[in-house]
Structures are given as C-alpha cells and as structure tokens.
Amino acid sequence: MFDVGVIEEAGAAEVALAPIRARLLALLAEPCSATGLAAILGLPRQKVNYHLKTLESHGLVELVEERRKGNVTERVLRATAASFVISPSALASVQPDPARSPDRLSARWLLAVAARLVKEVGQLITGASRAGKPVATFALDGTVRFASAADRAAFVQELTTEITALVSRYHCENGRDHRVIVAIHPSVESPAGLEKTNEK
C-alpha cells in the first residue's frame, strides 16, 4: 500500500467520489472482507461486494488474500493507498493550464501551477511504480510570518533573486530538466490566517 495514490482516469475518479465507495476506501486502509465491511456499514454483503468489485476494477483496492470458510472463499481486500488525490488529468478537457495566464501574483495561477505539479508528479509516480524505480524529488514546506505587506514584497523579491542565481549556477544545457516551484500563500489553518487572505 502506498501513502498516497494518484487517480488519473475520469472513470476511477467518478468511482472514488461516490460516498459509499469513498467510505469503503477509508475503511480499507486495513485489510477487510466484504462480510466485515457489511457489518461495519450495516449494509447487505452483496451490495458491498458490488462496490468492492467496482473499486477493484479501477485499481483502487487490491486482493490481499483468500480465505476458505466451508464452501465459501472469502476475499480480503485493502485500498491500494492510504489516501488518494485526483490528478487534473482525470478532467483532461478542462484541466488548468499555467501557460494560459502566467501571473506570478495571481492565486488562480498558483492553483494552476499546483494542479500541474499534481499531474506531473502523479505521472512520475505511476511510471516509476510500473518500472519498480524511485522518483528523485524534493519538497520544502515551511511557514514565515510577515510583519507587513512591504516585508512580504521584499521577501518575494529577495527569494526571486536568490532562486534565479541558484538556477543559473546549476543549470546545464545537456542535463535532464527538473521543474522548480516556489510558492507563497497565506496560511488558512487558523481564523487569523483566514483574515489575512484579503491583505493586499
């Protein structure tokens, strides 16, 4: 089981978003059978089995083992990931495109860049899993508190200068491309953070 699974197909996204199937995916963080799940949810085993087969056909759950109980074979399943994210490629015709309106100060452009990140890293994870190889990535996540909008603007300017210099120093025309994304946005983890989202 992976920590995070990427749903790249529209059909799989539709299946995963159905409330009962989303609940089954959450419960299947630990292996369980249709009988066990039916008891937890208070639903008929046949109905649970139907939903499990649908999830399994889209690669969202997998068989862990089969147990023989008398004349019946009980299938024990688990989710293929502890959590899932839906890639913008699942909505290919309407997925965001950062090239459409590249405005570094626009929150919507930041969202388009983030969507592209989910899509591309999802594709890398899928390809690497099939090849049995790791993906070389790095992420830095942190929080900074600015005293004023002017300080935030100065920080952005200095960060831009430093990142540009770093990229120039290591860029090699004959090397493999790596995408670099640095983002700054107000935190929304507290009411105070929410209040600051309107700050200019």
Short mmCIF file of C-alpha atoms in Angstrom, two decimals:
data_model
loop_
_atom_site.label_atom_id
_atom_site.label_comp_id
_atom_site.label_asym_id
_atom_site.label_seq_id
_atom_site.Cartn_x
_atom_site.Cartn_y
_atom_site.Cartn_z
CA MET A 1 0.00 0.00 0.00
CA PHE A 2 1.24 3.47 -0.91
CA ASP A 3 0.90 6.51 1.36
CA VAL A 4 -0.72 8.46 -1.47
CA GLY A 5 -2.31 7.13 -4.64
CA VAL A 6 -2.92 9.27 -7.72
CA ILE A 7 -6.18 8.84 -9.60
CA GLU A 8 -5.53 9.78 -13.22
CA GLU A 9 -8.58 8.42 -15.03
CA ALA A 10 -12.01 10.06 -15.08
CA GLY A 11 -13.78 6.73 -14.52
CA ALA A 12 -11.70 5.95 -11.44
CA ALA A 13 -12.30 9.46 -10.09
CA GLU A 14 -16.05 9.08 -10.52
CA VAL A 15 -15.97 5.72 -8.73
CA ALA A 16 -13.86 7.04 -5.84
CA LEU A 17 -16.07 10.09 -5.30
CA ALA A 18 -19.26 8.09 -4.70
CA PRO A 19 -19.88 8.47 -0.93
CA ILE A 20 -20.20 4.77 -0.11
CA ARG A 21 -17.11 3.89 -2.13
CA ALA A 22 -15.11 6.71 -0.56
CA ARG A 23 -16.13 5.28 2.84
CA LEU A 24 -15.04 1.80 1.75
CA LEU A 25 -11.66 3.16 0.63
CA ALA A 26 -11.19 4.77 4.05
CA LEU A 27 -12.12 1.55 5.86
CA LEU A 28 -9.81 -0.48 3.62
CA ALA A 29 -6.73 1.27 4.96
CA GLU A 30 -6.71 -2.01 6.89
CA PRO A 31 -7.45 -5.29 5.07
CA CYS A 32 -11.04 -6.47 5.40
CA SER A 33 -13.58 -8.69 3.68
CA ALA A 34 -16.97 -7.80 2.22
CA THR A 35 -18.58 -9.55 5.18
CA GLY A 36 -16.59 -7.48 7.69
CA LEU A 37 -17.31 -4.24 5.84
CA ALA A 38 -21.01 -5.07 5.56
CA ALA A 39 -21.18 -5.50 9.33
CA ILE A 40 -19.43 -2.14 9.90
CA LEU A 41 -21.64 -0.26 7.44
CA GLY A 42 -24.88 -2.09 8.17
CA LEU A 43 -25.35 -2.96 4.50
CA PRO A 44 -26.02 -6.26 2.71
CA ARG A 45 -22.82 -8.13 1.83
CA GLN A 46 -23.91 -8.38 -1.82
CA LYS A 47 -24.17 -4.59 -2.09
CA VAL A 48 -20.74 -4.13 -0.50
CA ASN A 49 -19.32 -6.79 -2.82
CA TYR A 50 -20.67 -4.91 -5.85
CA HIS A 51 -18.93 -1.70 -4.77
CA LEU A 52 -15.70 -3.55 -3.96
CA LYS A 53 -15.61 -5.12 -7.42
CA THR A 54 -16.09 -1.69 -8.97
CA LEU A 55 -13.25 -0.23 -6.89
CA GLU A 56 -11.04 -3.22 -7.71
CA SER A 57 -11.71 -2.89 -11.46
CA HIS A 58 -10.30 0.66 -11.30
CA GLY A 59 -7.21 -0.34 -9.31
CA LEU A 60 -8.32 1.40 -6.11
CA VAL A 61 -8.41 -1.77 -3.99
CA GLU A 62 -6.40 -4.96 -4.25
CA LEU A 63 -6.65 -8.55 -3.13
CA VAL A 64 -4.57 -9.34 -0.04
CA GLU A 65 -5.59 -12.96 0.49
CA GLU A 66 -8.35 -15.51 0.00
CA ARG A 67 -9.65 -17.46 3.00
CA ARG A 68 -11.59 -20.68 2.68
CA LYS A 69 -14.59 -20.88 5.01
CA GLY A 70 -16.52 -24.09 4.40
CA ASN A 71 -17.83 -23.93 0.86
CA VAL A 72 -17.18 -20.21 0.58
CA THR A 73 -13.98 -18.38 -0.35
CA GLU A 74 -13.71 -15.06 1.45
CA ARG A 75 -11.71 -12.37 -0.31
CA VAL A 76 -9.74 -9.98 1.88
CA LEU A 77 -9.05 -6.63 0.23
CA ARG A 78 -7.30 -3.39 1.05
CA ALA A 79 -7.02 0.02 -0.58
CA THR A 80 -4.03 0.45 -2.87
CA ALA A 81 -3.18 3.65 -0.98
CA ALA A 82 -3.84 5.14 2.44
CA SER A 83 -5.11 8.32 0.78
CA PHE A 84 -5.82 9.46 -2.76
CA VAL A 85 -5.51 12.62 -4.81
CA ILE A 86 -7.30 13.16 -8.11
CA SER A 87 -5.00 14.36 -10.86
CA PRO A 88 -6.20 17.16 -13.15
CA SER A 89 -5.62 14.68 -15.99
CA ALA A 90 -8.86 13.00 -14.85
CA LEU A 91 -10.58 16.13 -16.22
CA ALA A 92 -8.32 16.43 -19.25
CA SER A 93 -10.53 18.75 -21.31
CA VAL A 94 -10.85 21.32 -18.51
CA GLN A 95 -7.62 20.90 -16.55
CA PRO A 96 -5.82 24.13 -15.59
CA ASP A 97 -3.00 25.36 -17.80
CA PRO A 98 -0.44 27.69 -16.16
CA ALA A 99 0.67 28.87 -19.62
CA ARG A 100 -2.78 30.35 -20.24
CA SER A 101 -2.30 33.38 -17.96
CA PRO A 102 1.12 33.43 -16.29
CA ASP A 103 0.69 35.96 -13.49
CA ARG A 104 3.04 35.25 -10.59
CA LEU A 105 0.87 37.31 -8.23
CA SER A 106 -2.39 35.57 -9.10
CA ALA A 107 -3.80 32.97 -6.69
CA ARG A 108 -5.56 31.27 -9.60
CA TRP A 109 -2.27 30.97 -11.49
CA LEU A 110 -0.71 29.46 -8.36
CA LEU A 111 -3.56 26.95 -8.30
CA ALA A 112 -2.92 26.09 -11.97
CA VAL A 113 0.78 25.57 -11.19
CA ALA A 114 -0.14 23.35 -8.23
CA ALA A 115 -2.52 21.36 -10.43
CA ARG A 116 0.26 20.84 -12.98
CA LEU A 117 2.51 19.68 -10.12
CA VAL A 118 -0.08 17.08 -9.04
CA LYS A 119 -0.50 15.92 -12.64
CA GLU A 120 3.21 15.63 -13.44
CA VAL A 121 4.27 14.06 -10.14
CA GLY A 122 1.33 11.67 -10.43
CA GLN A 123 2.56 10.59 -13.86
CA LEU A 124 6.08 10.16 -12.50
CA ILE A 125 4.82 8.04 -9.59
CA THR A 126 2.73 5.87 -11.91
CA GLY A 127 5.63 5.34 -14.34
CA ALA A 128 8.16 4.71 -11.57
CA SER A 129 5.84 2.20 -9.88
CA ARG A 130 5.48 0.26 -13.10
CA ALA A 131 9.25 0.29 -13.61
CA GLY A 132 9.98 -0.52 -9.97
CA LYS A 133 12.17 2.57 -9.60
CA PRO A 134 12.16 5.54 -7.20
CA VAL A 135 11.43 9.11 -8.29
CA ALA A 136 14.05 11.74 -7.42
CA THR A 137 12.08 14.60 -5.87
CA PHE A 138 12.45 17.12 -3.07
CA ALA A 139 9.95 19.32 -1.27
CA LEU A 140 10.41 22.06 1.28
CA ASP A 141 7.44 23.14 3.37
CA GLY A 142 7.52 25.87 5.97
CA THR A 143 5.83 28.93 7.40
CA VAL A 144 7.01 32.51 7.62
CA ARG A 145 5.17 35.34 9.39
CA PHE A 146 5.49 38.80 7.83
CA ALA A 147 5.10 42.00 9.84
CA SER A 148 3.70 43.86 6.84
CA ALA A 149 2.80 43.62 3.17
CA ALA A 150 6.00 45.56 2.43
CA ASP A 151 8.09 42.92 4.19
CA ARG A 152 6.30 40.21 2.22
CA ALA A 153 7.06 42.00 -1.06
CA ALA A 154 10.72 42.42 -0.06
CA PHE A 155 10.91 38.72 0.83
CA VAL A 156 9.45 37.77 -2.56
CA GLN A 157 11.97 39.99 -4.36
CA GLU A 158 14.93 38.56 -2.42
CA LEU A 159 13.69 35.00 -2.86
CA THR A 160 13.32 35.56 -6.61
CA THR A 161 16.86 36.91 -6.84
CA GLU A 162 18.35 34.03 -4.84
CA ILE A 163 16.44 31.30 -6.69
CA THR A 164 17.32 32.83 -10.08
CA ALA A 165 21.01 32.88 -9.11
CA LEU A 166 20.87 29.29 -7.86
CA VAL A 167 19.15 28.06 -11.02
CA SER A 168 21.71 29.90 -13.19
CA ARG A 169 24.59 28.37 -11.24
CA TYR A 170 23.42 24.75 -11.67
CA HIS A 171 21.60 24.83 -15.00
CA CYS A 172 23.21 22.56 -17.61
CA GLU A 173 22.03 22.58 -21.24
CA ASN A 174 22.87 18.88 -21.62
CA GLY A 175 21.24 17.74 -18.36
CA ARG A 176 17.76 16.50 -17.57
CA ASP A 177 15.07 19.12 -16.95
CA HIS A 178 13.72 19.44 -13.42
CA ARG A 179 10.81 21.73 -12.59
CA VAL A 180 11.35 24.17 -9.70
CA ILE A 181 8.28 25.56 -7.95
CA VAL A 182 8.38 28.00 -5.06
CA ALA A 183 5.04 29.22 -3.74
CA ILE A 184 3.92 31.67 -1.09
CA HIS A 185 0.33 31.96 0.10
CA PRO A 186 -1.43 32.95 3.30
CA SER A 187 -1.96 30.09 5.73
CA VAL A 188 -5.57 29.03 6.24
CA GLU A 189 -5.00 26.81 9.28
CA SER A 190 -6.39 29.37 11.74
CA PRO A 191 -9.04 32.13 11.76
CA ALA A 192 -6.19 34.67 11.89
CA GLY A 193 -4.76 33.18 8.69
CA LEU A 194 -8.15 33.41 7.01
CA GLU A 195 -8.44 37.09 7.91
CA LYS A 196 -5.09 37.78 6.30
CA THR A 197 -6.05 36.25 2.94
CA ASN A 198 -7.61 39.59 1.92
CA GLU A 199 -4.50 41.57 2.75
CA LYS A 200 -3.09 43.42 -0.26
#
